[in-house]
mmCIF file with all atom_site columns, C-alpha atoms in Angstrom:
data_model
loop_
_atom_site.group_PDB
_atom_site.id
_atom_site.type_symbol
_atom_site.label_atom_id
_atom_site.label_alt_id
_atom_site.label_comp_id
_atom_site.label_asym_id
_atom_site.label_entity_id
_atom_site.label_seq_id
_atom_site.pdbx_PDB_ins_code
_atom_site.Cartn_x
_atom_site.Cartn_y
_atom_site.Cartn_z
_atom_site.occupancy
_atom_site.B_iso_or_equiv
_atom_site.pdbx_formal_charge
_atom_site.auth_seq_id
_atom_site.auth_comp_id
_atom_site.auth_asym_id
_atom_site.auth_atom_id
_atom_site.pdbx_PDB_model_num
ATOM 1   C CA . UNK A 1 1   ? 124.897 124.139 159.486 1.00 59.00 ? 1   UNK A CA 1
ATOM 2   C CA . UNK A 1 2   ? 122.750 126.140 157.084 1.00 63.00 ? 2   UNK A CA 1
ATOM 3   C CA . UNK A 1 3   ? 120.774 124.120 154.818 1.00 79.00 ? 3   UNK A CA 1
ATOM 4   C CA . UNK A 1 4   ? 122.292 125.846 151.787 1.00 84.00 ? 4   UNK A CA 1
ATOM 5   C CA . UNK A 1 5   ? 125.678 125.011 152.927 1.00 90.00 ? 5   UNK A CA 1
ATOM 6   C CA . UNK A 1 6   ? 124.784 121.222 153.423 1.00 92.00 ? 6   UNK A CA 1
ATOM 7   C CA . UNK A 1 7   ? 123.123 120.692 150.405 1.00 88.00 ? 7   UNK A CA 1
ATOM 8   C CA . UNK A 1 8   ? 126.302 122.331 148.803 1.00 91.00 ? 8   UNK A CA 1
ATOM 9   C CA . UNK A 1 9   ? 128.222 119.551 150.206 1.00 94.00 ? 9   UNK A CA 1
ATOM 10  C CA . UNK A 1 10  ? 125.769 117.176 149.068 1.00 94.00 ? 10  UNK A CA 1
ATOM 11  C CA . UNK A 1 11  ? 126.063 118.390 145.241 1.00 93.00 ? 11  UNK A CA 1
ATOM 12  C CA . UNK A 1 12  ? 129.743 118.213 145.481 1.00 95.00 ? 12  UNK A CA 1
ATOM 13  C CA . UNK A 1 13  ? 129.362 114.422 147.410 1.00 95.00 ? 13  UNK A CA 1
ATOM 14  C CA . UNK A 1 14  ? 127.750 113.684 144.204 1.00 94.00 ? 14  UNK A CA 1
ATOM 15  C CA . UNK A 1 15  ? 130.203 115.225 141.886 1.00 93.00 ? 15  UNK A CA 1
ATOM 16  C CA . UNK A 1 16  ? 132.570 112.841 143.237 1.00 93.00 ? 16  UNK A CA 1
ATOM 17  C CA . UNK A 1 17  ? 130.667 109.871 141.630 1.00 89.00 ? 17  UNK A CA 1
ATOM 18  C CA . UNK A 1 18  ? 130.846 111.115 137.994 1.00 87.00 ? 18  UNK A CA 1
ATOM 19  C CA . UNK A 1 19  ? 130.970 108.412 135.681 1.00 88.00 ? 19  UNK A CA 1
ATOM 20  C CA . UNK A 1 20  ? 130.810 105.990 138.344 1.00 88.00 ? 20  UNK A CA 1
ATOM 21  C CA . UNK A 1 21  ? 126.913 105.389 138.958 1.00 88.00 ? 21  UNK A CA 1
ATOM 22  C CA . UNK A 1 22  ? 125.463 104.631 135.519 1.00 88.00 ? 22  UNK A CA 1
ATOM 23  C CA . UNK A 1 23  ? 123.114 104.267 134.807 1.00 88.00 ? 23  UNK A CA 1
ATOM 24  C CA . UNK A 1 24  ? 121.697 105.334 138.201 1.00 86.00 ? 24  UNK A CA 1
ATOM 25  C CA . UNK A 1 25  ? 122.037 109.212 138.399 1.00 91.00 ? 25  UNK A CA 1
ATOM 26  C CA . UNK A 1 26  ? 124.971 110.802 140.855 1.00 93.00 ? 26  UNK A CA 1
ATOM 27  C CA . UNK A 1 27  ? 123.452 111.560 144.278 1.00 94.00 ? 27  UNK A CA 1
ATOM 28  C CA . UNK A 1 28  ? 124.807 112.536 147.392 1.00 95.00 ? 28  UNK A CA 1
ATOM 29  C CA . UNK A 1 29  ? 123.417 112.759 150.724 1.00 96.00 ? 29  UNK A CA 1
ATOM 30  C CA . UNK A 1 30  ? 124.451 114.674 154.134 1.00 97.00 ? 30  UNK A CA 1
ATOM 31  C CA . UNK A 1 31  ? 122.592 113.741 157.434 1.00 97.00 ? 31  UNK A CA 1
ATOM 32  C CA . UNK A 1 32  ? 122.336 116.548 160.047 1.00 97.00 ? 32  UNK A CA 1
ATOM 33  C CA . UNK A 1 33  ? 121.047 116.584 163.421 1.00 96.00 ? 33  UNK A CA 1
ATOM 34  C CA . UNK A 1 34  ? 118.878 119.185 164.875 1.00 91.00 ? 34  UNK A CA 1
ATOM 35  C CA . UNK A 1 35  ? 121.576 121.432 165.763 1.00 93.00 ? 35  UNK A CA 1
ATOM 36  C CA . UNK A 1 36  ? 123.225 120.916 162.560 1.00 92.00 ? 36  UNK A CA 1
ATOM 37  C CA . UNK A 1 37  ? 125.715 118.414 163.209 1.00 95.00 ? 37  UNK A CA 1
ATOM 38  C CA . UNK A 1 38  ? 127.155 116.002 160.609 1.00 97.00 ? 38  UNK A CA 1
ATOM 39  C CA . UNK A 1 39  ? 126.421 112.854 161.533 1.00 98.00 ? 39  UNK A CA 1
ATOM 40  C CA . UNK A 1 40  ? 127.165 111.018 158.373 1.00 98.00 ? 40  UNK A CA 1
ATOM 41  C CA . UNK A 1 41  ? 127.662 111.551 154.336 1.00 98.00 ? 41  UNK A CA 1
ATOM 42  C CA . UNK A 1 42  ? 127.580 109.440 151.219 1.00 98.00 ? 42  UNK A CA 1
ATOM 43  C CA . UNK A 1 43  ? 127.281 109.404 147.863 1.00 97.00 ? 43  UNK A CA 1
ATOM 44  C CA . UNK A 1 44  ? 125.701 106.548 145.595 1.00 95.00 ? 44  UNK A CA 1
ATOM 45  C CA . UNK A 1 45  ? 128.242 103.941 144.601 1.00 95.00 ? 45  UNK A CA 1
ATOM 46  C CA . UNK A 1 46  ? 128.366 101.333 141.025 1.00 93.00 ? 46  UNK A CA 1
ATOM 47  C CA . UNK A 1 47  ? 124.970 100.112 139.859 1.00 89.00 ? 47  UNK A CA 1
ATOM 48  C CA . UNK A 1 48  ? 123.841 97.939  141.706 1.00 89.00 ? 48  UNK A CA 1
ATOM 49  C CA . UNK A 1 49  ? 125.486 99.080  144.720 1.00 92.00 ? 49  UNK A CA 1
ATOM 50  C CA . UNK A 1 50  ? 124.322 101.333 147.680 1.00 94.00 ? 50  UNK A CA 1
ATOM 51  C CA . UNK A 1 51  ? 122.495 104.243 147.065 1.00 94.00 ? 51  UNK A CA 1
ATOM 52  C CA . UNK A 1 52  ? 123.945 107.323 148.746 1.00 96.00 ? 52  UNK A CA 1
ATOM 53  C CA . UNK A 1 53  ? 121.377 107.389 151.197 1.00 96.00 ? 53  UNK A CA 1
ATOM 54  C CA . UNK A 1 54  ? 122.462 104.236 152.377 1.00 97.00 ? 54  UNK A CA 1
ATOM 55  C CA . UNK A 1 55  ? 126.172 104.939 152.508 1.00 97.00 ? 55  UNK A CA 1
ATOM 56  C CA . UNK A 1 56  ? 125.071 108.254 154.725 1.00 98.00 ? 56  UNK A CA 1
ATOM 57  C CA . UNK A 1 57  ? 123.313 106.145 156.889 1.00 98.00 ? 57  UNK A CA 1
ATOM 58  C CA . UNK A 1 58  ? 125.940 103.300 157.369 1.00 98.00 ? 58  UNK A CA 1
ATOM 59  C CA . UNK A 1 59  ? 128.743 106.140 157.874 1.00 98.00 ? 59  UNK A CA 1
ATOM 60  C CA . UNK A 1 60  ? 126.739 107.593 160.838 1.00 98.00 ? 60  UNK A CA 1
ATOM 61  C CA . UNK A 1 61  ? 126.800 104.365 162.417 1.00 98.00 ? 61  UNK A CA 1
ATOM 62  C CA . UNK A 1 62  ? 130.617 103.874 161.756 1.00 98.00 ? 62  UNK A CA 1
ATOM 63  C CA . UNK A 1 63  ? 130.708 106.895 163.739 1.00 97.00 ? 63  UNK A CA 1
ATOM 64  C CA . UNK A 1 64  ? 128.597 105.788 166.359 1.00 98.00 ? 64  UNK A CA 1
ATOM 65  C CA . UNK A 1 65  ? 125.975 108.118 165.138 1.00 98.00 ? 65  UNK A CA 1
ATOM 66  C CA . UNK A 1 66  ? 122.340 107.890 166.429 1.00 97.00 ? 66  UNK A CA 1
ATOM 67  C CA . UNK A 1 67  ? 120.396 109.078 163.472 1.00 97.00 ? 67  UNK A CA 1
ATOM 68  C CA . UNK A 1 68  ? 117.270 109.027 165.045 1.00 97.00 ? 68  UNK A CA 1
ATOM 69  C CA . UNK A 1 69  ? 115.490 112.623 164.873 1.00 95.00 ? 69  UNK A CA 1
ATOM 70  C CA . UNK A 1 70  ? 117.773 113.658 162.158 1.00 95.00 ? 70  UNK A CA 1
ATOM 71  C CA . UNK A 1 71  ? 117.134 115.417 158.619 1.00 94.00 ? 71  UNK A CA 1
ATOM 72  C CA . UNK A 1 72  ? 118.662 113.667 155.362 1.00 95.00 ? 72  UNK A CA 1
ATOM 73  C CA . UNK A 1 73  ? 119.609 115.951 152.844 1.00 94.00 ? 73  UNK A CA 1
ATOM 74  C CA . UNK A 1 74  ? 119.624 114.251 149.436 1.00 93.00 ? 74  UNK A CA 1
ATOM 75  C CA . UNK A 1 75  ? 120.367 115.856 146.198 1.00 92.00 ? 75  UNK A CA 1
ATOM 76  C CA . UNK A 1 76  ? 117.496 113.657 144.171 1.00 90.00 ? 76  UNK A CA 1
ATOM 77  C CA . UNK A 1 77  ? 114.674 112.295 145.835 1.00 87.00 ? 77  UNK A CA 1
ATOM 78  C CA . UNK A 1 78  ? 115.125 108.513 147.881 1.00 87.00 ? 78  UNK A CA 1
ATOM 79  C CA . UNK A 1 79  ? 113.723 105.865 145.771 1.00 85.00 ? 79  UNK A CA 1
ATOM 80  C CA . UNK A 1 80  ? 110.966 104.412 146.840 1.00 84.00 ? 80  UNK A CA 1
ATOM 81  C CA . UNK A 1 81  ? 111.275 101.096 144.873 1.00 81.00 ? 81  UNK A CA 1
ATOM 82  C CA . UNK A 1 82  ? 112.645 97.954  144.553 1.00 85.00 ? 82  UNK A CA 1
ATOM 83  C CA . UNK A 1 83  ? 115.030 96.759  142.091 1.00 83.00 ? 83  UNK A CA 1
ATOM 84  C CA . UNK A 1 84  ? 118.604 95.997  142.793 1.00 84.00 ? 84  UNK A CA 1
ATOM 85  C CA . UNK A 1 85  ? 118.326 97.782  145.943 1.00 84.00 ? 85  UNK A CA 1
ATOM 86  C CA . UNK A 1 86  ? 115.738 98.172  148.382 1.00 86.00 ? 86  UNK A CA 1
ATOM 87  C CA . UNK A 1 87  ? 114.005 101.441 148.784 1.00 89.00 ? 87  UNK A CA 1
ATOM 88  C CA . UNK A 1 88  ? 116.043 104.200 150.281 1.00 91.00 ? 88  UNK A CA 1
ATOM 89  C CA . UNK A 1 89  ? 113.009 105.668 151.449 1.00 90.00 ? 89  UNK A CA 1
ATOM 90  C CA . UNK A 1 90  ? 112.125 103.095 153.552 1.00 91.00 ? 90  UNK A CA 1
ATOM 91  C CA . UNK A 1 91  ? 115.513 102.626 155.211 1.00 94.00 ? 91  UNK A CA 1
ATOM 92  C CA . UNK A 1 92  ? 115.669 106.433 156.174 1.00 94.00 ? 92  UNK A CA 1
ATOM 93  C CA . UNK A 1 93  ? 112.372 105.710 157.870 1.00 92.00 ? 93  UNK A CA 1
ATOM 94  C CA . UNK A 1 94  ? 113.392 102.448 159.612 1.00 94.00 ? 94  UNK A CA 1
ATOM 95  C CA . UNK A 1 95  ? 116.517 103.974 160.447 1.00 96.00 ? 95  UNK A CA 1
ATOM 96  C CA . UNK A 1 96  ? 114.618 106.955 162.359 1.00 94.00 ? 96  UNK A CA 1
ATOM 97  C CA . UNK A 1 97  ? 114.939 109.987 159.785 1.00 94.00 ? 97  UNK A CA 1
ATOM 98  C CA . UNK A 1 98  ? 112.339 112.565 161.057 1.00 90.00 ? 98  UNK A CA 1
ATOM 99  C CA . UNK A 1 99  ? 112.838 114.160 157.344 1.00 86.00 ? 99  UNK A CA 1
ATOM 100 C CA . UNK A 1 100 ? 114.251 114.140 153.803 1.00 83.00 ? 100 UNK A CA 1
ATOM 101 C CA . UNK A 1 101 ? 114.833 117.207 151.526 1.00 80.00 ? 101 UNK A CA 1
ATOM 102 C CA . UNK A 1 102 ? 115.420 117.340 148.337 1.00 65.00 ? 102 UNK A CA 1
ATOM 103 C CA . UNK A 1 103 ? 117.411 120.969 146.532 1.00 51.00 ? 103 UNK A CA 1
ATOM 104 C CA . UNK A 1 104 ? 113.440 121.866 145.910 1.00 50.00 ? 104 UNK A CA 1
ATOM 105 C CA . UNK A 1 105 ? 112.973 122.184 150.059 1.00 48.00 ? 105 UNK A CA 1
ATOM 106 C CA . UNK A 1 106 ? 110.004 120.036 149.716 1.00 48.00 ? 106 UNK A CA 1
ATOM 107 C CA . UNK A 1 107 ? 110.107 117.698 152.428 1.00 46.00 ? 107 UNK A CA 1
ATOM 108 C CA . UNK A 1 108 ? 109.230 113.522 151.517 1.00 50.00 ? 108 UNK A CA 1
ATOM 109 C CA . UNK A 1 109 ? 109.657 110.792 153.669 1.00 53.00 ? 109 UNK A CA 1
ATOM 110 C CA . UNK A 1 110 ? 108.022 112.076 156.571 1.00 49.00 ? 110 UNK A CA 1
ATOM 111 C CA . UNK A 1 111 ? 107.446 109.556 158.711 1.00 48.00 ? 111 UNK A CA 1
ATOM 112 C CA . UNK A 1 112 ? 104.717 111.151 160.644 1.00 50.00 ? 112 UNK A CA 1
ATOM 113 C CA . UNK A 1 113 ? 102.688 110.851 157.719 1.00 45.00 ? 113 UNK A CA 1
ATOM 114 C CA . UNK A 1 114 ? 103.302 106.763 156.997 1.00 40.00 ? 114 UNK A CA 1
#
């Protein structure tokens, strides 16, 4: 799956959550493996709820899913704090995430670098 194309379904993961996230921002999220493959997909639910990375992450298990080795494809960057939640960024690493990439293509949350 081209990375255009998955980051399109990201955005339009995200859509789906309009006036449901406040006052977190929409996000959605798309997990590929290296060929491509969906693995899993979510979008960030009520405040206080899971972020969308999360909900990605917990849908690739549903599915029996390893999601170790695989790229995240968020539409905002994961958190890396705590408040209601922990940090998303952390959880894509624990979870085995080899990378995260934002619409700018920069890639965060590599966890050969932490």
């Amino acid at each position: 799956m081209p990375t255009a194309s998955v980051l399109a379904q990201a955005l339009a993961l995200a859509k789906q959550s309009l006036y449901l996230t406040s006052p977190n921002p929409r996000v959605g999220c798309v997990i590929t493996n290296s060929a491509g493959l969906l693995l899993g997909q979510g979008l960030t639910q009520r405040a206080g709820g899971p972020h969308a990375e999360i909900m990605a992450l917990q849908d690739a298990q549903a599915q029996g899913h390893s999601v170790k080795g695989a790229t995240a494809y968020v539409t905002l960057e994961p958190c890396s704090h705590h408040g209601r939640t922990g940090p998303c960024c952390d959880a894509l690493i624990a979870a085995g995430i080899k990378k995260s990439s934002p619409p700018s293509g920069t890639f965060i949350c590599d966890a050969d670098q932490v």
